[in-house]
PDB file of C-alpha atoms in Angstrom:
ATOM      1  CA  MET A   1       0.012   0.003  -0.009  1.00  0.00           C
ATOM      2  CA  ILE A   2       1.340   3.363  -1.015  1.00  0.00           C
ATOM      3  CA  ILE A   3       1.225   5.671   1.969  1.00  0.00           C
ATOM      4  CA  THR A   4       1.188   9.529   1.113  1.00  0.00           C
ATOM      5  CA  GLU A   5       2.445  12.138   3.559  1.00  0.00           C
ATOM      6  CA  ILE A   6       0.977  15.429   3.391  1.00  0.00           C
ATOM      7  CA  TRP A   7       1.128  18.826   5.335  1.00  0.00           C
ATOM      8  CA  ILE A   8      -1.902  20.364   6.807  1.00  0.00           C
ATOM      9  CA  LEU A   9      -1.780  24.150   7.337  1.00  0.00           C
ATOM     10  CA  PHE A  10      -4.431  25.796   9.317  1.00  0.00           C
ATOM     11  CA  VAL A  11      -4.988  28.787  11.611  1.00  0.00           C
ATOM     12  CA  LEU A  12      -6.223  28.968  15.244  1.00  0.00           C
ATOM     13  CA  ILE A  13      -8.194  31.961  16.096  1.00  0.00           C
ATOM     14  CA  PHE A  14      -8.225  33.104  19.693  1.00  0.00           C
ATOM     15  CA  PHE A  15      -8.420  36.781  20.168  1.00  0.00           C
ATOM     16  CA  GLN A  16      -7.451  38.735  17.161  1.00  0.00           C
ATOM     17  CA  LYS A  17      -9.209  38.779  13.940  1.00  0.00           C
ATOM     18  CA  GLU A  18      -6.453  40.067  11.791  1.00  0.00           C
ATOM     19  CA  VAL A  19      -2.747  39.054  11.360  1.00  0.00           C
ATOM     20  CA  ASN A  20      -0.237  40.589   9.255  1.00  0.00           C
ATOM     21  CA  SER A  21       2.018  37.403   9.265  1.00  0.00           C
ATOM     22  CA  ASP A  22       1.984  36.915   5.477  1.00  0.00           C
ATOM     23  CA  SER A  23       4.467  38.020   2.956  1.00  0.00           C
ATOM     24  CA  LEU A  24       3.407  38.931  -0.655  1.00  0.00           C
ATOM     25  CA  GLN A  25       5.582  37.312  -3.387  1.00  0.00           C
ATOM     26  CA  THR A  26       5.331  37.660  -7.234  1.00  0.00           C
ATOM     27  CA  GLN A  27       6.388  35.442 -10.251  1.00  0.00           C
ATOM     28  CA  ILE A  28       6.131  37.159 -13.692  1.00  0.00           C
ATOM     29  CA  LEU A  29       6.242  34.906 -16.840  1.00  0.00           C
ATOM     30  CA  GLU A  30       7.335  36.063 -20.139  1.00  0.00           C
ATOM     31  CA  ALA A  31       4.526  36.826 -22.564  1.00  0.00           C
ATOM     32  CA  ARG A  32       3.741  34.064 -25.290  1.00  0.00           C
ATOM     33  CA  GLN A  33       2.205  34.504 -28.771  1.00  0.00           C
ATOM     34  CA  LEU A  34      -1.006  32.646 -28.934  1.00  0.00           C
ATOM     35  CA  PHE A  35      -2.309  30.568 -31.801  1.00  0.00           C
ATOM     36  CA  PRO A  36      -5.644  29.102 -32.768  1.00  0.00           C
ATOM     37  CA  PHE A  37      -5.970  25.531 -31.249  1.00  0.00           C
ATOM     38  CA  ARG A  38      -6.117  22.840 -33.987  1.00  0.00           C
ATOM     39  CA  SER A  39      -3.662  20.572 -32.041  1.00  0.00           C
ATOM     40  CA  TYR A  40      -1.581  20.245 -29.071  1.00  0.00           C
ATOM     41  CA  LYS A  41       1.437  21.956 -30.770  1.00  0.00           C
ATOM     42  CA  ASP A  42      -0.717  25.091 -30.883  1.00  0.00           C
ATOM     43  CA  VAL A  43      -0.832  25.330 -27.011  1.00  0.00           C
ATOM     44  CA  GLN A  44       1.345  27.806 -24.894  1.00  0.00           C
ATOM     45  CA  LEU A  45       2.207  26.403 -21.859  1.00  0.00           C
ATOM     46  CA  PHE A  46       2.831  28.375 -18.491  1.00  0.00           C
ATOM     47  CA  HIS A  47       4.866  26.979 -15.510  1.00  0.00           C
ATOM     48  CA  TYR A  48       4.479  28.404 -11.976  1.00  0.00           C
ATOM     49  CA  THR A  49       5.947  27.252  -8.734  1.00  0.00           C
ATOM     50  CA  ILE A  50       4.071  27.471  -5.364  1.00  0.00           C
ATOM     51  CA  PRO A  51       6.289  26.948  -2.255  1.00  0.00           C
ATOM     52  CA  MET A  52       5.052  25.417   1.031  1.00  0.00           C
ATOM     53  CA  GLN A  53       2.894  27.477   3.536  1.00  0.00           C
ATOM     54  CA  VAL A  54       1.091  29.440   0.779  1.00  0.00           C
ATOM     55  CA  THR A  55      -2.372  30.747   2.199  1.00  0.00           C
ATOM     56  CA  PHE A  56      -3.523  32.518  -1.035  1.00  0.00           C
ATOM     57  CA  ALA A  57      -2.685  32.677  -4.602  1.00  0.00           C
ATOM     58  CA  SER A  58      -3.753  34.779  -7.487  1.00  0.00           C
ATOM     59  CA  PHE A  59      -2.927  33.782 -11.011  1.00  0.00           C
ATOM     60  CA  GLN A  60      -3.439  36.873 -13.413  1.00  0.00           C
ATOM     61  CA  TYR A  61      -3.784  36.612 -17.263  1.00  0.00           C
ATOM     62  CA  LYS A  62      -3.816  39.540 -19.560  1.00  0.00           C
ATOM     63  CA  ALA A  63      -4.197  39.168 -23.222  1.00  0.00           C
ATOM     64  CA  ASN A  64      -3.394  41.881 -26.056  1.00  0.00           C
ATOM     65  CA  GLY A  65      -3.440  41.826 -29.909  1.00  0.00           C
ATOM     66  CA  SER A  66      -2.695  43.850 -32.998  1.00  0.00           C
ATOM     67  CA  PHE A  67      -4.158  47.277 -32.884  1.00  0.00           C
ATOM     68  CA  HIS A  68      -5.706  46.927 -36.365  1.00  0.00           C
ATOM     69  CA  CYS A  69      -7.471  43.718 -35.491  1.00  0.00           C
ATOM     70  CA  PRO A  70     -10.531  43.011 -33.462  1.00  0.00           C
ATOM     71  CA  SER A  71     -10.071  41.279 -30.158  1.00  0.00           C
ATOM     72  CA  LYS A  72     -10.109  37.421 -30.138  1.00  0.00           C
ATOM     73  CA  THR A  73     -11.225  34.995 -27.462  1.00  0.00           C
ATOM     74  CA  VAL A  74      -8.383  33.321 -25.428  1.00  0.00           C
ATOM     75  CA  ALA A  75      -8.908  30.169 -23.371  1.00  0.00           C
ATOM     76  CA  VAL A  76      -6.772  29.379 -20.304  1.00  0.00           C
ATOM     77  CA  TYR A  77      -6.807  25.978 -18.453  1.00  0.00           C
ATOM     78  CA  LEU A  78      -4.968  25.761 -15.148  1.00  0.00           C
ATOM     79  CA  GLN A  79      -3.953  22.577 -13.496  1.00  0.00           C
ATOM     80  CA  TYR A  80      -1.986  21.377 -10.485  1.00  0.00           C
ATOM     81  CA  GLY A  81       0.596  18.709 -10.606  1.00  0.00           C
ATOM     82  CA  SER A  82       0.744  18.033 -14.562  1.00  0.00           C
ATOM     83  CA  TYR A  83      -0.273  19.524 -17.832  1.00  0.00           C
ATOM     84  CA  PRO A  84      -3.986  20.219 -18.394  1.00  0.00           C
ATOM     85  CA  VAL A  85      -6.140  17.831 -20.533  1.00  0.00           C
ATOM     86  CA  MET A  86      -8.662  19.434 -22.734  1.00  0.00           C
ATOM     87  CA  SER A  87     -11.154  18.381 -25.494  1.00  0.00           C
ATOM     88  CA  LEU A  88     -12.711  21.405 -27.273  1.00  0.00           C
ATOM     89  CA  GLN A  89     -14.361  19.232 -29.918  1.00  0.00           C
ATOM     90  CA  ASN A  90     -16.095  17.136 -27.177  1.00  0.00           C
ATOM     91  CA  SER A  91     -14.259  13.995 -28.562  1.00  0.00           C
ATOM     92  CA  THR A  92     -13.910  10.991 -26.366  1.00  0.00           C
ATOM     93  CA  TYR A  93     -10.451  10.616 -24.425  1.00  0.00           C
ATOM     94  CA  PRO A  94      -8.475   7.404 -24.970  1.00  0.00           C
ATOM     95  CA  ASP A  95      -8.808   5.074 -21.897  1.00  0.00           C
ATOM     96  CA  PHE A  96      -5.376   5.627 -20.656  1.00  0.00           C
ATOM     97  CA  PHE A  97      -6.170   9.347 -20.107  1.00  0.00           C
ATOM     98  CA  ALA A  98      -6.213  10.518 -16.493  1.00  0.00           C
ATOM     99  CA  VAL A  99      -9.156  13.023 -16.853  1.00  0.00           C
ATOM    100  CA  HIS A 100     -10.804  12.859 -13.399  1.00  0.00           C
ATOM    101  CA  ARG A 101      -8.034  14.958 -11.651  1.00  0.00           C
ATOM    102  CA  LEU A 102      -8.581  17.794  -8.955  1.00  0.00           C
ATOM    103  CA  PHE A 103      -7.754  21.499  -9.246  1.00  0.00           C
ATOM    104  CA  LEU A 104      -8.621  22.026 -12.912  1.00  0.00           C
ATOM    105  CA  HIS A 105      -9.523  25.653 -13.657  1.00  0.00           C
ATOM    106  CA  ASP A 106     -10.645  27.181 -16.791  1.00  0.00           C
ATOM    107  CA  ILE A 107     -11.309  30.698 -18.035  1.00  0.00           C
ATOM    108  CA  THR A 108     -11.957  32.817 -21.198  1.00  0.00           C
ATOM    109  CA  LEU A 109     -10.876  36.250 -21.856  1.00  0.00           C
ATOM    110  CA  LYS A 110     -10.629  38.783 -24.670  1.00  0.00           C
ATOM    111  CA  SER A 111      -7.208  40.097 -26.062  1.00  0.00           C
ATOM    112  CA  ASP A 112      -8.338  43.672 -25.000  1.00  0.00           C
ATOM    113  CA  PHE A 113      -5.711  44.312 -22.153  1.00  0.00           C
ATOM    114  CA  VAL A 114      -8.245  43.569 -19.335  1.00  0.00           C
ATOM    115  CA  PRO A 115      -6.764  41.211 -16.875  1.00  0.00           C
ATOM    116  CA  ILE A 116      -8.592  38.077 -15.481  1.00  0.00           C
ATOM    117  CA  MET A 117      -7.660  36.464 -12.172  1.00  0.00           C
ATOM    118  CA  ILE A 118      -8.003  32.732 -10.963  1.00  0.00           C
ATOM    119  CA  ASN A 119      -7.758  33.105  -7.117  1.00  0.00           C
ATOM    120  CA  ILE A 120      -7.049  30.049  -5.009  1.00  0.00           C
ATOM    121  CA  THR A 121      -7.173  29.839  -1.250  1.00  0.00           C
ATOM    122  CA  ASN A 122      -4.562  27.370   0.456  1.00  0.00           C
ATOM    123  CA  PRO A 123      -3.346  26.119  -2.984  1.00  0.00           C
ATOM    124  CA  LEU A 124      -1.325  22.890  -3.104  1.00  0.00           C
ATOM    125  CA  PRO A 125       2.369  23.388  -3.065  1.00  0.00           C
ATOM    126  CA  GLY A 126       4.444  22.469  -5.948  1.00  0.00           C
ATOM    127  CA  ASN A 127       4.174  22.779  -9.866  1.00  0.00           C
ATOM    128  CA  TRP A 128       1.073  24.335 -11.643  1.00  0.00           C
ATOM    129  CA  TYR A 129       0.606  24.570 -15.297  1.00  0.00           C
ATOM    130  CA  ALA A 130      -1.573  26.484 -17.453  1.00  0.00           C
ATOM    131  CA  ALA A 131      -2.248  25.937 -21.258  1.00  0.00           C
ATOM    132  CA  ALA A 132      -3.605  28.817 -23.329  1.00  0.00           C
ATOM    133  CA  PHE A 133      -4.740  29.277 -27.017  1.00  0.00           C
ATOM    134  CA  LEU A 134      -7.110  31.212 -29.189  1.00  0.00           C
ATOM    135  CA  ILE A 135     -10.541  30.160 -29.781  1.00  0.00           C
ATOM    136  CA  GLU A 136     -11.353  30.986 -33.374  1.00  0.00           C
ATOM    137  CA  ASN A 137     -14.933  30.481 -34.993  1.00  0.00           C
ATOM    138  CA  THR A 138     -13.829  31.110 -38.711  1.00  0.00           C
ATOM    139  CA  ASP A 139     -12.231  28.583 -41.092  1.00  0.00           C
ATOM    140  CA  ARG A 140     -11.634  31.598 -43.576  1.00  0.00           C
ATOM    141  CA  ILE A 141      -8.463  30.966 -45.609  1.00  0.00           C
ATOM    142  CA  ALA A 142      -6.600  34.222 -46.781  1.00  0.00           C
ATOM    143  CA  GLN A 143      -3.772  33.977 -49.359  1.00  0.00           C
ATOM    144  CA  LYS A 144      -0.427  34.800 -47.601  1.00  0.00           C
ATOM    145  CA  GLY A 145       0.722  38.296 -48.131  1.00  0.00           C
ATOM    146  CA  LEU A 146      -2.651  40.023 -49.017  1.00  0.00           C
ATOM    147  CA  PHE A 147      -3.681  40.795 -45.430  1.00  0.00           C
ATOM    148  CA  THR A 148      -1.630  41.899 -42.392  1.00  0.00           C
ATOM    149  CA  PRO A 149      -1.585  39.257 -39.973  1.00  0.00           C
ATOM    150  CA  CYS A 150      -3.556  39.493 -36.473  1.00  0.00           C
ATOM    151  CA  LEU A 151      -1.190  38.505 -33.620  1.00  0.00           C
ATOM    152  CA  SER A 152      -2.446  37.976 -30.105  1.00  0.00           C
ATOM    153  CA  TRP A 153      -0.105  37.625 -26.942  1.00  0.00           C
ATOM    154  CA  LEU A 154      -0.947  36.511 -23.495  1.00  0.00           C
ATOM    155  CA  SER A 155       1.033  37.736 -20.347  1.00  0.00           C
ATOM    156  CA  SER A 156       0.789  35.983 -16.871  1.00  0.00           C
ATOM    157  CA  SER A 157       1.845  36.404 -13.305  1.00  0.00           C
ATOM    158  CA  LEU A 158       1.343  34.748 -10.066  1.00  0.00           C
ATOM    159  CA  LYS A 159       1.009  36.682  -6.731  1.00  0.00           C
ATOM    160  CA  PHE A 160       0.831  34.609  -3.544  1.00  0.00           C
ATOM    161  CA  ASN A 161       0.971  35.190   0.250  1.00  0.00           C
ATOM    162  CA  ALA A 162       3.427  32.839   2.029  1.00  0.00           C
ATOM    163  CA  ALA A 163       2.770  32.467   5.810  1.00  0.00           C
ATOM    164  CA  GLU A 164       5.557  33.168   8.272  1.00  0.00           C
ATOM    165  CA  ASP A 165       6.162  32.002  11.890  1.00  0.00           C
ATOM    166  CA  VAL A 166       4.552  28.681  11.274  1.00  0.00           C
ATOM    167  CA  ILE A 167       5.075  26.135  14.124  1.00  0.00           C
ATOM    168  CA  SER A 168       5.451  22.451  13.188  1.00  0.00           C
ATOM    169  CA  LEU A 169       3.489  20.025  15.488  1.00  0.00           C
ATOM    170  CA  LEU A 170       5.200  16.606  15.456  1.00  0.00           C
ATOM    171  CA  GLN A 171       3.903  13.241  16.606  1.00  0.00           C
ATOM    172  CA  ASP A 172       4.706  12.481  20.184  1.00  0.00           C
ATOM    173  CA  THR A 173       6.231  15.875  20.815  1.00  0.00           C
ATOM    174  CA  GLU A 174       4.878  18.269  23.444  1.00  0.00           C
ATOM    175  CA  ILE A 175       5.121  21.918  23.293  1.00  0.00           C
ATOM    176  CA  ALA A 176       4.098  24.686  25.704  1.00  0.00           C
ATOM    177  CA  GLN A 177       2.740  27.981  24.367  1.00  0.00           C
ATOM    178  CA  THR A 178       1.019  31.087  25.689  1.00  0.00           C
ATOM    179  CA  ILE A 179      -1.118  32.257  22.742  1.00  0.00           C
ATOM    180  CA  SER A 180      -2.501  35.836  22.701  1.00  0.00           C
ATOM    181  CA  SER A 181      -3.012  36.035  18.886  1.00  0.00           C
ATOM    182  CA  VAL A 182      -3.390  34.263  15.739  1.00  0.00           C
ATOM    183  CA  GLN A 183      -1.091  31.309  15.273  1.00  0.00           C
ATOM    184  CA  LEU A 184      -0.519  29.065  12.354  1.00  0.00           C
ATOM    185  CA  TYR A 185       0.537  25.407  12.859  1.00  0.00           C
ATOM    186  CA  ARG A 186       1.590  22.778  10.439  1.00  0.00           C
ATOM    187  CA  ILE A 187       0.841  19.120  11.081  1.00  0.00           C
ATOM    188  CA  PRO A 188       2.494  16.077   9.072  1.00  0.00           C
ATOM    189  CA  VAL A 189      -0.172  13.472   8.653  1.00  0.00           C
ATOM    190  CA  THR A 190       0.196  10.053   6.855  1.00  0.00           C
ATOM    191  CA  LEU A 191      -2.704   9.137   5.053  1.00  0.00           C
ATOM    192  CA  PRO A 192      -3.850   6.002   2.794  1.00  0.00           C
ATOM    193  CA  PRO A 193      -4.386   6.767  -0.812  1.00  0.00           C
ATOM    194  CA  THR A 194      -8.088   5.659  -0.596  1.00  0.00           C
ATOM    195  CA  LEU A 195      -8.885   8.447   1.738  1.00  0.00           C
ATOM    196  CA  ARG A 196     -10.711  11.503   0.168  1.00  0.00           C
ATOM    197  CA  ASN A 197     -11.922  13.780   3.044  1.00  0.00           C
ATOM    198  CA  MET A 198     -10.448  14.684   6.433  1.00  0.00           C
ATOM    199  CA  GLY A 199     -10.515  17.555   8.881  1.00  0.00           C
ATOM    200  CA  VAL A 200      -8.739  18.874  11.800  1.00  0.00           C
ATOM    201  CA  ALA A 201     -10.818  19.535  15.152  1.00  0.00           C
ATOM    202  CA  THR A 202      -9.872  21.130  18.292  1.00  0.00           C
ATOM    203  CA  THR A 203     -11.095  19.844  21.949  1.00  0.00           C
ATOM    204  CA  GLN A 204     -10.591  21.039  25.291  1.00  0.00           C
ATOM    205  CA  GLN A 205      -9.714  18.809  28.275  1.00  0.00           C
ATOM    206  CA  ARG A 206      -8.708  19.851  31.619  1.00  0.00           C
ATOM    207  CA  GLY A 207      -8.100  23.326  30.511  1.00  0.00           C
ATOM    208  CA  GLU A 208      -5.628  22.089  27.620  1.00  0.00           C
ATOM    209  CA  ARG A 209      -6.587  22.638  23.938  1.00  0.00           C
ATOM    210  CA  MET A 210      -6.184  19.275  21.972  1.00  0.00           C
ATOM    211  CA  LEU A 211      -5.889  18.668  18.179  1.00  0.00           C
ATOM    212  CA  GLU A 212      -7.430  15.787  16.426  1.00  0.00           C
ATOM    213  CA  VAL A 213      -7.180  14.712  12.787  1.00  0.00           C
ATOM    214  CA  LEU A 214     -10.379  13.356  11.466  1.00  0.00           C
ATOM    215  CA  GLY A 215     -10.466  10.874   8.357  1.00  0.00           C
TER     216      GLY A 215
END
């Protein structure tokens, strides 16, 4: 049986409602030219890295195009852990495709310089990938050289808040604290691969607050 170790990051609120323990960080990716989606070679891929202890992440996308051309529609698919899997023609996926995955987000935007955000609370740490391409509803064929080409570009950035002063709670290890404000804790938990839902509960016994992981 494969055992998976994950980290749980949560907050215990006792007296204060606000805390300034997060640091804002930004990743800026190079703008890419977009192409109409006819095969996977036409897809532009963006790669992001989210570190541990991130409490909030905002993926921003902004498309622009040639000034002499009308705005075009851009599709963006964001996936955690691997490249996104897409099917615009509603075709059937092969049996070996892993399509039932978590954390697949998709948006559409225009190439009009208006930014669109995908906001995620407590994102999983590691690699995130976005696939972007143009959606065109015309099959018009124009002779090369007779028309000025219409080009579209997509820029992307990632902003996230990384929690600071996080205390690790290890198994069979006792710590004593006097808590007067918001405090973040991290707990390593070993879970079987079949577990799909879990939670963390706090109880109070003999004046002491206890933590319990529920599967």
